Short mmCIF file of C-alpha atoms in Angstrom, two decimals:
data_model
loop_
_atom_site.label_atom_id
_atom_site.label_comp_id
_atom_site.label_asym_id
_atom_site.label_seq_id
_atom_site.Cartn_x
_atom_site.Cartn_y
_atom_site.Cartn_z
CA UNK E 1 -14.46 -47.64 -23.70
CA UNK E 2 -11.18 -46.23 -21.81
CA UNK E 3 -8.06 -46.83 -22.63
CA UNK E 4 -5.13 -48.65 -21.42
CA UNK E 5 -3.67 -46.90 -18.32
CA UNK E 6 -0.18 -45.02 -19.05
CA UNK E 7 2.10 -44.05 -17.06
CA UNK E 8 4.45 -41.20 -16.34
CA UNK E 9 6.46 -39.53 -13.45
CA UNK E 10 4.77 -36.46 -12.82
CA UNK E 11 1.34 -36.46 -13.70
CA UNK E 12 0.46 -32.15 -13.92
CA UNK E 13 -3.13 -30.88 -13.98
CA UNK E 14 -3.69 -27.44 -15.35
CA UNK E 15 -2.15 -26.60 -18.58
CA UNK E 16 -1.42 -22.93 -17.39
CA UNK E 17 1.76 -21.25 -16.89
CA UNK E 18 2.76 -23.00 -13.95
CA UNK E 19 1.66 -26.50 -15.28
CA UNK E 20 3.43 -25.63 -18.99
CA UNK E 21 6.84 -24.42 -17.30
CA UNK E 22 6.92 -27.38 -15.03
CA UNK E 23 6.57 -29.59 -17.57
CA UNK E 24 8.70 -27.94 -19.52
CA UNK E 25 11.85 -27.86 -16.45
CA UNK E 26 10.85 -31.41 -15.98
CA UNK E 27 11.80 -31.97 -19.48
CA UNK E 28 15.31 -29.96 -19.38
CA UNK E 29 16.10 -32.65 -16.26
CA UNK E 30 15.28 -36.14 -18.19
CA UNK E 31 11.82 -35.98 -16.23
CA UNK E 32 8.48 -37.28 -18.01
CA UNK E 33 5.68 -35.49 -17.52
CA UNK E 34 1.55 -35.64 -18.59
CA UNK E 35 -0.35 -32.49 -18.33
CA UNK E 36 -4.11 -32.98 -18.31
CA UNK E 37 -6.41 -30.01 -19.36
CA UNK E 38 -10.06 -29.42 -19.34
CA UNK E 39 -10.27 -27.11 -21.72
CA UNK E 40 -9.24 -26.58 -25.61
CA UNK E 41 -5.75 -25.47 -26.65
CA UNK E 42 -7.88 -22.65 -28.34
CA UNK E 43 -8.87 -21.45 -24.99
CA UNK E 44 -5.61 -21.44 -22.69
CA UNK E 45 -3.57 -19.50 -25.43
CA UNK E 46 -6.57 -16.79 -25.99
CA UNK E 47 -6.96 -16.10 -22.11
CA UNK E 48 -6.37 -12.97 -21.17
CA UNK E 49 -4.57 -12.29 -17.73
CA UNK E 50 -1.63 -10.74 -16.12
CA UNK E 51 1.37 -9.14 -18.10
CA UNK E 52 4.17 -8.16 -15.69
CA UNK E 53 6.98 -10.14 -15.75
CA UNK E 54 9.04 -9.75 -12.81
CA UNK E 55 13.10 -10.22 -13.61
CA UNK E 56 13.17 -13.88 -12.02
CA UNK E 57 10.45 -14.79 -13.88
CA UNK E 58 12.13 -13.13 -17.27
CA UNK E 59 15.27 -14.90 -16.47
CA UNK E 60 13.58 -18.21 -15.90
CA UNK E 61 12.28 -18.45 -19.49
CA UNK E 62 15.33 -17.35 -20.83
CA UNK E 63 17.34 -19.66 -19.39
CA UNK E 64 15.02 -22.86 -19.90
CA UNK E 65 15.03 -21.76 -23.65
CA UNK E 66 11.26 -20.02 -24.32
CA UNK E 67 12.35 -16.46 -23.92
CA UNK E 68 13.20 -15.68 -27.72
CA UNK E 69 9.75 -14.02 -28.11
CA UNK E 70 9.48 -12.61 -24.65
CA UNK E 71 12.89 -11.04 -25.27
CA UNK E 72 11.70 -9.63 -29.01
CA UNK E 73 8.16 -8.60 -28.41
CA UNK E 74 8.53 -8.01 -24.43
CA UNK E 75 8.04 -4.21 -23.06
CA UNK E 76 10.68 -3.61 -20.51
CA UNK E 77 10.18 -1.18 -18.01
CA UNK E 78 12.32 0.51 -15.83
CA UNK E 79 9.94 2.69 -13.49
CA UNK E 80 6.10 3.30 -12.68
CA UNK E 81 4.22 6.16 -11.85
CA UNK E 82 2.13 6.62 -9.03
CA UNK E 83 -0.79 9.42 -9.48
CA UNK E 84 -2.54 11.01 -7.27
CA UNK E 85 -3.61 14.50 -5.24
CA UNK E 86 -3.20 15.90 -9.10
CA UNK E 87 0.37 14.81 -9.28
CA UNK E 88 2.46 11.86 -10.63
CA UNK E 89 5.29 10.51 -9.33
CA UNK E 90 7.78 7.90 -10.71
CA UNK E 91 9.54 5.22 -8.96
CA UNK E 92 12.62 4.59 -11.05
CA UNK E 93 13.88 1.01 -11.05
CA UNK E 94 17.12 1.84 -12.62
CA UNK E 95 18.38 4.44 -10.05
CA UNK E 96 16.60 2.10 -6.66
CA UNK E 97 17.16 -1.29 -7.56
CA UNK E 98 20.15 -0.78 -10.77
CA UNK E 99 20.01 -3.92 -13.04
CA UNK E 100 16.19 -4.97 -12.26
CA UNK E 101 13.36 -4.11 -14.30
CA UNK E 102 9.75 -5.70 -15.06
CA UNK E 103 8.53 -6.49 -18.80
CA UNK E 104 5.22 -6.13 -20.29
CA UNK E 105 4.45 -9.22 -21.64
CA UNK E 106 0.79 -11.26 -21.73
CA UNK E 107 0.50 -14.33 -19.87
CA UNK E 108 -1.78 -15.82 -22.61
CA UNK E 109 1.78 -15.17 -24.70
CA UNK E 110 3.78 -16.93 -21.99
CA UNK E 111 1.34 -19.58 -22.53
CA UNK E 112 1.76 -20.05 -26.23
CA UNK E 113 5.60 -20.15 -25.97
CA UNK E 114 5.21 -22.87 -23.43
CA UNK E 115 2.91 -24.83 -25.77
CA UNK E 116 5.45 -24.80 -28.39
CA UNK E 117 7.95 -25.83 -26.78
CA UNK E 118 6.34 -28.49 -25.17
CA UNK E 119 4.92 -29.75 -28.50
CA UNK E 120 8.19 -29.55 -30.18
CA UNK E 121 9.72 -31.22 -27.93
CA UNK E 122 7.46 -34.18 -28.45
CA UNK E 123 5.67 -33.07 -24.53
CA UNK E 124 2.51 -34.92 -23.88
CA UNK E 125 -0.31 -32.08 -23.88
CA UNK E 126 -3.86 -33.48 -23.62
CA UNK E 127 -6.49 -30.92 -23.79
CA UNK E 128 -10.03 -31.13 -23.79
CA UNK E 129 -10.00 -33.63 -20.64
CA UNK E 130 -13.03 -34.07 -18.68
CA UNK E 131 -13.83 -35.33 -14.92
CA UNK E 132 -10.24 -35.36 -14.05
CA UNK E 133 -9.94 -36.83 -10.38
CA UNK E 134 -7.04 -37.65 -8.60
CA UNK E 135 -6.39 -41.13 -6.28
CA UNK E 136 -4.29 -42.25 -3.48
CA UNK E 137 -2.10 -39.37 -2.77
CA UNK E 138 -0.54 -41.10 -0.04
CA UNK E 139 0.57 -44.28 -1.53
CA UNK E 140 0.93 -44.55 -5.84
CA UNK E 141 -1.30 -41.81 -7.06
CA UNK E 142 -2.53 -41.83 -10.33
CA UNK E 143 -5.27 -39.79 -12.44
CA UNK E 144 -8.41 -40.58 -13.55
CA UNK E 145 -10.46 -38.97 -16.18
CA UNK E 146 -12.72 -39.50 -19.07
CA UNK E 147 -11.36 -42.02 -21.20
CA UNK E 148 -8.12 -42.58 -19.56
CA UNK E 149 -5.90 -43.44 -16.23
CA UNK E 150 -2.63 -41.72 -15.57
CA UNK E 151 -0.43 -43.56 -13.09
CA UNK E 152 2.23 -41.41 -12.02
CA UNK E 153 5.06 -40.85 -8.99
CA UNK E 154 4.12 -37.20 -8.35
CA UNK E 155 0.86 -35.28 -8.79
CA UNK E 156 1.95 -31.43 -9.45
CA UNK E 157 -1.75 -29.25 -9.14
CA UNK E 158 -1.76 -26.80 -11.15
CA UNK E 159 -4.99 -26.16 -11.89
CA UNK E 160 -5.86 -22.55 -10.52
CA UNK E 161 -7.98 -21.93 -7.81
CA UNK E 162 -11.78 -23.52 -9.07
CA UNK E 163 -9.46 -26.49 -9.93
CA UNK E 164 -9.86 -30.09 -8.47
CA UNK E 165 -6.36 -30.31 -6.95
CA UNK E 166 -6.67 -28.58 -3.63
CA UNK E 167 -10.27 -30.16 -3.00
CA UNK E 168 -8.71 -33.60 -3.57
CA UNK E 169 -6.81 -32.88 0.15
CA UNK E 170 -8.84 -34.54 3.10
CA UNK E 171 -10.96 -32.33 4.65
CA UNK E 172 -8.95 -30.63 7.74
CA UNK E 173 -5.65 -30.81 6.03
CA UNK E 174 -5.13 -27.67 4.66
CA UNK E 175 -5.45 -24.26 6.93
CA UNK E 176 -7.45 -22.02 4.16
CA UNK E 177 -6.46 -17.90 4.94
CA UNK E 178 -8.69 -15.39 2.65
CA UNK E 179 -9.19 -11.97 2.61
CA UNK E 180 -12.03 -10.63 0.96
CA UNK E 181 -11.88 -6.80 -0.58
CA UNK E 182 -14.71 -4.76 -0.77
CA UNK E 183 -14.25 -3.85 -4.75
CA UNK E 184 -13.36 -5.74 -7.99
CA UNK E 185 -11.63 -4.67 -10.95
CA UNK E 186 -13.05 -3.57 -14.20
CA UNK E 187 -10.08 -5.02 -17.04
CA UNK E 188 -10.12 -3.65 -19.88
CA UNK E 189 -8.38 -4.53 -23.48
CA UNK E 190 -8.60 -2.24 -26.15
CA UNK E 191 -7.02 -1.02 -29.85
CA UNK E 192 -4.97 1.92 -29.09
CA UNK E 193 -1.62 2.59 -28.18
CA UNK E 194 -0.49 3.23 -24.78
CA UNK E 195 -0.52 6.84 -23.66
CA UNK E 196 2.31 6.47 -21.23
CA UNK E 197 5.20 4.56 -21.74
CA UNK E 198 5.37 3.18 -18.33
CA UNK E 199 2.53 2.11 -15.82
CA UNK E 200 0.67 4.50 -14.29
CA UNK E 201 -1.47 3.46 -10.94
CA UNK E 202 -3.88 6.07 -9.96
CA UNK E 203 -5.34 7.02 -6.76
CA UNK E 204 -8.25 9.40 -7.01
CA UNK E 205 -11.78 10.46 -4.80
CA UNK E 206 -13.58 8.66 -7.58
CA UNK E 207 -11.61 5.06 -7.16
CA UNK E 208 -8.21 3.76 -8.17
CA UNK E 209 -7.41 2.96 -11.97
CA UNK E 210 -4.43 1.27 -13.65
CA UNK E 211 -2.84 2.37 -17.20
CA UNK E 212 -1.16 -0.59 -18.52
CA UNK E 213 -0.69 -2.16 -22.27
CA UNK E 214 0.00 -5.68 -24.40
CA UNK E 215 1.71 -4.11 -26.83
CA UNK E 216 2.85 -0.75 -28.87
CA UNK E 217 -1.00 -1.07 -30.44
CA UNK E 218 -2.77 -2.63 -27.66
CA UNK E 219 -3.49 -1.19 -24.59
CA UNK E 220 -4.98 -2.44 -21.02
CA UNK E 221 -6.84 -0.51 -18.28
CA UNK E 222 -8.42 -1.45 -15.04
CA UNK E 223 -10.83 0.29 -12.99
CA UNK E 224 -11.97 0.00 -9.62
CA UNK E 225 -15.52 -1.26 -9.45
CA UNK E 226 -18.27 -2.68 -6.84
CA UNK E 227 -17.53 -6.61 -6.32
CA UNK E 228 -20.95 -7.20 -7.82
CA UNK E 229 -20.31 -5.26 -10.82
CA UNK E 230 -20.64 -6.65 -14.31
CA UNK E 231 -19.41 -5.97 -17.73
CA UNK E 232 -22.66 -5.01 -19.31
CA UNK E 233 -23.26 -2.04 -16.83
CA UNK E 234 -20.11 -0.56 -18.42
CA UNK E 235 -20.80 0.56 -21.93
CA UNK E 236 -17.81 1.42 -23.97
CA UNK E 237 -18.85 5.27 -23.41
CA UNK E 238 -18.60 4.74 -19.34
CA UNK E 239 -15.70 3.14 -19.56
CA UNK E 240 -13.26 6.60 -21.41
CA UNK E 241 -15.08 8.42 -19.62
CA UNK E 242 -14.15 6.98 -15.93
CA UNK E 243 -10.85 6.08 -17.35
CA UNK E 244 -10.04 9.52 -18.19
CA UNK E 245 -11.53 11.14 -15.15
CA UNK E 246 -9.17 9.10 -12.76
CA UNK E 247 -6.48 9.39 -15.21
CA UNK E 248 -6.45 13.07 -16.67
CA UNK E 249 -5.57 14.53 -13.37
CA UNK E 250 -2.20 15.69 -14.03
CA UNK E 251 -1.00 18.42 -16.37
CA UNK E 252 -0.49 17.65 -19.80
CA UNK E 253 -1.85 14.21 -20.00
CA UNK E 254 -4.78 13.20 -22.24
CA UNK E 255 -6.03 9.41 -22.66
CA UNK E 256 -5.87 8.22 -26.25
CA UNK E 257 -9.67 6.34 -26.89
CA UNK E 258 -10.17 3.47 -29.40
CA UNK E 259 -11.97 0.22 -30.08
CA UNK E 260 -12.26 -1.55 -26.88
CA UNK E 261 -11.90 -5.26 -27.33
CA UNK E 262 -12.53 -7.08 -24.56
CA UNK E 263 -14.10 -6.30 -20.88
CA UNK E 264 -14.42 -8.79 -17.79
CA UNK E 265 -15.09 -8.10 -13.83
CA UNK E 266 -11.79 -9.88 -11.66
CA UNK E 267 -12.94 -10.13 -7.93
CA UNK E 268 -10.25 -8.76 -5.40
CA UNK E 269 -8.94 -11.05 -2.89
CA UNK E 270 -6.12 -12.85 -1.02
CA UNK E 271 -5.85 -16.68 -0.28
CA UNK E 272 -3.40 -18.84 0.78
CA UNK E 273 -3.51 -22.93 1.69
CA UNK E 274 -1.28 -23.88 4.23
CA UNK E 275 1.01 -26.38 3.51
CA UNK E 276 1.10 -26.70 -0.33
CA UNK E 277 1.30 -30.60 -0.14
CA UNK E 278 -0.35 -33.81 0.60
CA UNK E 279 0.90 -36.76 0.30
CA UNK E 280 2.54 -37.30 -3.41
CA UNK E 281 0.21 -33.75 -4.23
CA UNK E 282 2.03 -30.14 -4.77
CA UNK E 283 -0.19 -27.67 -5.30
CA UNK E 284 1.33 -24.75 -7.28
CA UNK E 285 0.27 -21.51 -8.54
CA UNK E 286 -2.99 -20.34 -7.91
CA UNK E 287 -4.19 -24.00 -6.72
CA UNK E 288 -2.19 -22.63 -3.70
CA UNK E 289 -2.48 -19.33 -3.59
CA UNK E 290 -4.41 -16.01 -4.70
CA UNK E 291 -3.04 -12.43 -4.66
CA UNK E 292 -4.95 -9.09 -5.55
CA UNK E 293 -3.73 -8.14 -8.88
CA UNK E 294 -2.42 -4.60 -7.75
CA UNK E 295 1.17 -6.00 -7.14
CA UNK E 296 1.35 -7.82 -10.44
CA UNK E 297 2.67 -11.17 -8.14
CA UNK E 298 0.15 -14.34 -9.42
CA UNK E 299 1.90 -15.37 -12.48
CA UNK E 300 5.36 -14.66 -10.95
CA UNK E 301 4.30 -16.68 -7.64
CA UNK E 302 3.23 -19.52 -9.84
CA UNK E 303 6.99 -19.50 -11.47
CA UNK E 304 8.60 -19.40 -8.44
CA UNK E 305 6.63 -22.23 -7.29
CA UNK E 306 7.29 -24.72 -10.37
CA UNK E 307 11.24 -23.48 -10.20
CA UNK E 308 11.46 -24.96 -6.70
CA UNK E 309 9.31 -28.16 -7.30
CA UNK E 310 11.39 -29.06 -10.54
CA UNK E 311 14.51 -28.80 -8.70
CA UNK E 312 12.79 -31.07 -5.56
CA UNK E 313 11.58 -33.40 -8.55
CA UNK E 314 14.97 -33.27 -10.01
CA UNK E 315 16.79 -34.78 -6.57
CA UNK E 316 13.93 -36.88 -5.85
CA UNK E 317 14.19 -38.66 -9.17
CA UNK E 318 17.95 -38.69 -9.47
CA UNK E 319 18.78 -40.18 -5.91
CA UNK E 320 15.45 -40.73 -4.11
CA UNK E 321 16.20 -38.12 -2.14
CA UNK E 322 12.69 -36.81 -0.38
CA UNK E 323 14.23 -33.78 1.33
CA UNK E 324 13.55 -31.32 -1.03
CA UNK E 325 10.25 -32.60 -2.08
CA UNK E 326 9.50 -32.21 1.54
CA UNK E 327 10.40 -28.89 2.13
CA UNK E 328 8.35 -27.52 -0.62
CA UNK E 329 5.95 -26.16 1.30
CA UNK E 330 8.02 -24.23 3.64
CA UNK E 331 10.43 -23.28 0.58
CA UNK E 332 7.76 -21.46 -1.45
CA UNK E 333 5.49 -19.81 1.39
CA UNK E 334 8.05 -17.27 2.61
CA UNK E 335 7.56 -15.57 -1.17
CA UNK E 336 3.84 -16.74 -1.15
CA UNK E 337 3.14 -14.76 1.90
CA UNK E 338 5.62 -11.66 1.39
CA UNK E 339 4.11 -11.10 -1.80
CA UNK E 340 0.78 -11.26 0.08
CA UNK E 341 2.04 -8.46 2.22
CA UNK E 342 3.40 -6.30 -0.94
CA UNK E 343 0.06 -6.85 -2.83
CA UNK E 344 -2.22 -5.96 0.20
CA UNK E 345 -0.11 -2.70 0.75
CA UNK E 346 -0.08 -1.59 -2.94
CA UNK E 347 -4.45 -2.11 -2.84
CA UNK E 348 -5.02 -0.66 0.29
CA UNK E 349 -2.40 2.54 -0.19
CA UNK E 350 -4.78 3.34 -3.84
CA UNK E 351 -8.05 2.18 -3.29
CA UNK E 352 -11.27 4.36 -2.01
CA UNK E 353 -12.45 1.66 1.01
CA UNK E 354 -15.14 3.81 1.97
CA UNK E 355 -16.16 7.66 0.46
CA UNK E 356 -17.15 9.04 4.12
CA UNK E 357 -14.01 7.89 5.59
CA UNK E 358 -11.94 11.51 4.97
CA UNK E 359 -9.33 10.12 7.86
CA UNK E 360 -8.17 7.28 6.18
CA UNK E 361 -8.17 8.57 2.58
CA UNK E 362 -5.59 11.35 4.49
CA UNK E 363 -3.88 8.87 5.85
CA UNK E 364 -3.00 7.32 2.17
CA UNK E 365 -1.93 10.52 0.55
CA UNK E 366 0.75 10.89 3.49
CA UNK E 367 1.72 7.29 2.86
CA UNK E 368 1.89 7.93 -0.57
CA UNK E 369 4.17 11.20 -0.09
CA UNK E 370 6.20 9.28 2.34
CA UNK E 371 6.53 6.41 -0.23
CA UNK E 372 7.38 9.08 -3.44
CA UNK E 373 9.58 11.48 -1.10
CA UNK E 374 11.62 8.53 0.51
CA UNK E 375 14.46 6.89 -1.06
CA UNK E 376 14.14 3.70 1.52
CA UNK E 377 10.57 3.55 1.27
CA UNK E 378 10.69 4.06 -2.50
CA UNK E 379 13.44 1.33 -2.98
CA UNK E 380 10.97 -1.11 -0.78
CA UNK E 381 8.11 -0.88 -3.07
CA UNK E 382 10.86 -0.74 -6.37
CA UNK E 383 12.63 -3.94 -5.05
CA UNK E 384 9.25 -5.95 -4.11
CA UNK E 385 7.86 -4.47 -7.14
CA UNK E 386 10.52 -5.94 -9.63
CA UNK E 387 10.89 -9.33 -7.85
CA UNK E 388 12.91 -10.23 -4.59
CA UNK E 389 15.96 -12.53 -5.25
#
């Protein structure tokens, strides 16, 4: 048996950061929102995924009132340090971009702020929801799914980039740019504290790797892997041992070891969907878009996204205004595609692309002492790095 059909004004699919916050701005404006989520509650808050927070972002969930934990339990950084040739080399936020930094924070604990918030707030948060499919994007769209209809104003997809959002556009609609890279990344989450208190990105012969952490106790590492690796072929013993051998390469520095909690295999590559819209459809976050995690920009895109959708949402509803709503294609993709740029420059300046190519691999260690020897090249990467305006 369904149920009745409901009805709200912006019916959201995806109950990740970008759905949450939307719903959540929605909500600050006098906006009603449903979010619709196929899996548990259980799930979305345990996920692990990024943890760099860029200062918009930060300053975002302050200001909409979810940043009490963020601003407690967050790991501000002012600087990284880029490693390689057997040296290390900091870019310092403070001195290049004064007033900017990034904080270490989860996503999965962005997440769980948003849920509580939402909840408190007596949100509508239905998880669990199965065969989701959305209607008549042109006209009055509304949701379908098992056991209920959602009629709705707006459709906001949010729903990452497997979701059923962007496949709901008529074929020929949407221009689809990828970039495949030849490597994934090996994450890693694990029960020791962090043996640098800043992140470290590390070129080396053997393949890039990434010292990052959750918290003071909890540590997270990435290592450059083949795109068909899997977690199983990496044994706990592998792992310290090919972290430490791309990360012990400067004087003085030894990796702390401990339990290692979690492993998984992210594949490397770029997408964009040109334009993020159809109809009554926005597409938002990684529905629309896909960046290789070496700049740290997916969760940060997806915020940027939902901040100019709730304010084309807010002018739409408030005077019937379309303009904004619109534009929201061509608002967000400047960002989207800039922070394409930044992330493709960051993987391709510490990556091994191919072990007989000795050309290009000299080629990146003279970018790399151009970028650590330059204050205007330095103060690029430091002011894409911490978020653009």
């Amino acid at each position: 048996m369904t149920s009745s059909p409901t009805r709200t004004q912006v019916g959201i699919v995806g109950a990740g950061p970008a759905g949450l916050l939307l719903s959540h701005l929605l909500h600050l404006r006098g906006i009603s929102s449903v979010v619709l989520e196929r899996r548990s509650r259980a799930y979305v808050e345990q996920r692990v995924r990024a943890g760099v927070l860029e200062q918009g972002t930060v300053d975002t969930l302050v200001a909409a009132g979810v940043g009490e934990r963020l601003r407690r339990e967050g790991l501000p950084h002012h600087g990284i340090e880029l490693r390689y040739d057997g040296r290390g080399r900091r870019i310092a936020f403070e001195e290049l971009v004064p007033g900017r930094a990034i904080t270490v924070y989860g996503q999965q604990e962005v997440v769980k702020d948003l849920i509580a918030a939402r909840l408190e707030a007596g949100g509508d948060i239905r998880f669990g929801v199965e065969d989701v499919a959305l209607h008549d994007l042109e006209g009055e769209p509304y949701l379908t799914f098992d056991g209920g209809r959602l009629d709705c104003d707006v459709i906001a997809g949010c729903d990452g980039f497997h979701g059923v959002s962007r496949p709901s556009v008529p074929e020929g609609v949407l221009t689809l740019h990828e970039r495949e890279y030849p490597f994934a990344w090996l994450g890693v989450l694990a029960r020791v504290a962090p043996s640098s208190e800043e992140l470290i990105y590390s070129r080396t012969e053997r393949g890039f790797a990434l010292h990052s952490m959750r918290t003071p106790e909890i540590s997270r590492f990435y290592l450059q892997v083949p795109p068909d690796a899997t977690p199983e072929e990496w044994p706990d013993e592998r792992v310290w041992a090919e972290l430490r051998a791309r990360l012990e390469t400067v004087p003085g520095f030894t990796l702390a070891t401990g339990e290692i909690l979690e492993k998984s295999v992210t594949p490397m590559r770029g997408f964009v969907a040109e334009p993020m819209q159809y109809g009554r459809l926005f597409l938002a976050g990684d529905a629309a878009h896909i960046v290789p995690p070496t700049g740290a920009k997916g969760l940060n895109l997806a915020v940027a996204d939902v901040r100019v959708l709730a304010e084309a949402l807010d002018r739409f509803f408030a005077t019937g205004s379309a303009d904004l709503l619109d534009g929201y294609s061509r608002a967000c993709l400047g960002r989207v595609w800039r922070a394409q740029h930044f992330s493709w420059w960051m993987t391709t300046l510490l990556h091994t692309f191919d072990s007989d190519d000795a050309y290009g691999r000299r080629l990146q260690v003279s970018h790399l002492d151009y970028v650590t020897s330059s204050r205007a090249a330095a103060t690029t990467l430091a002011e894409n790095y911490v978020g653009l305006s």
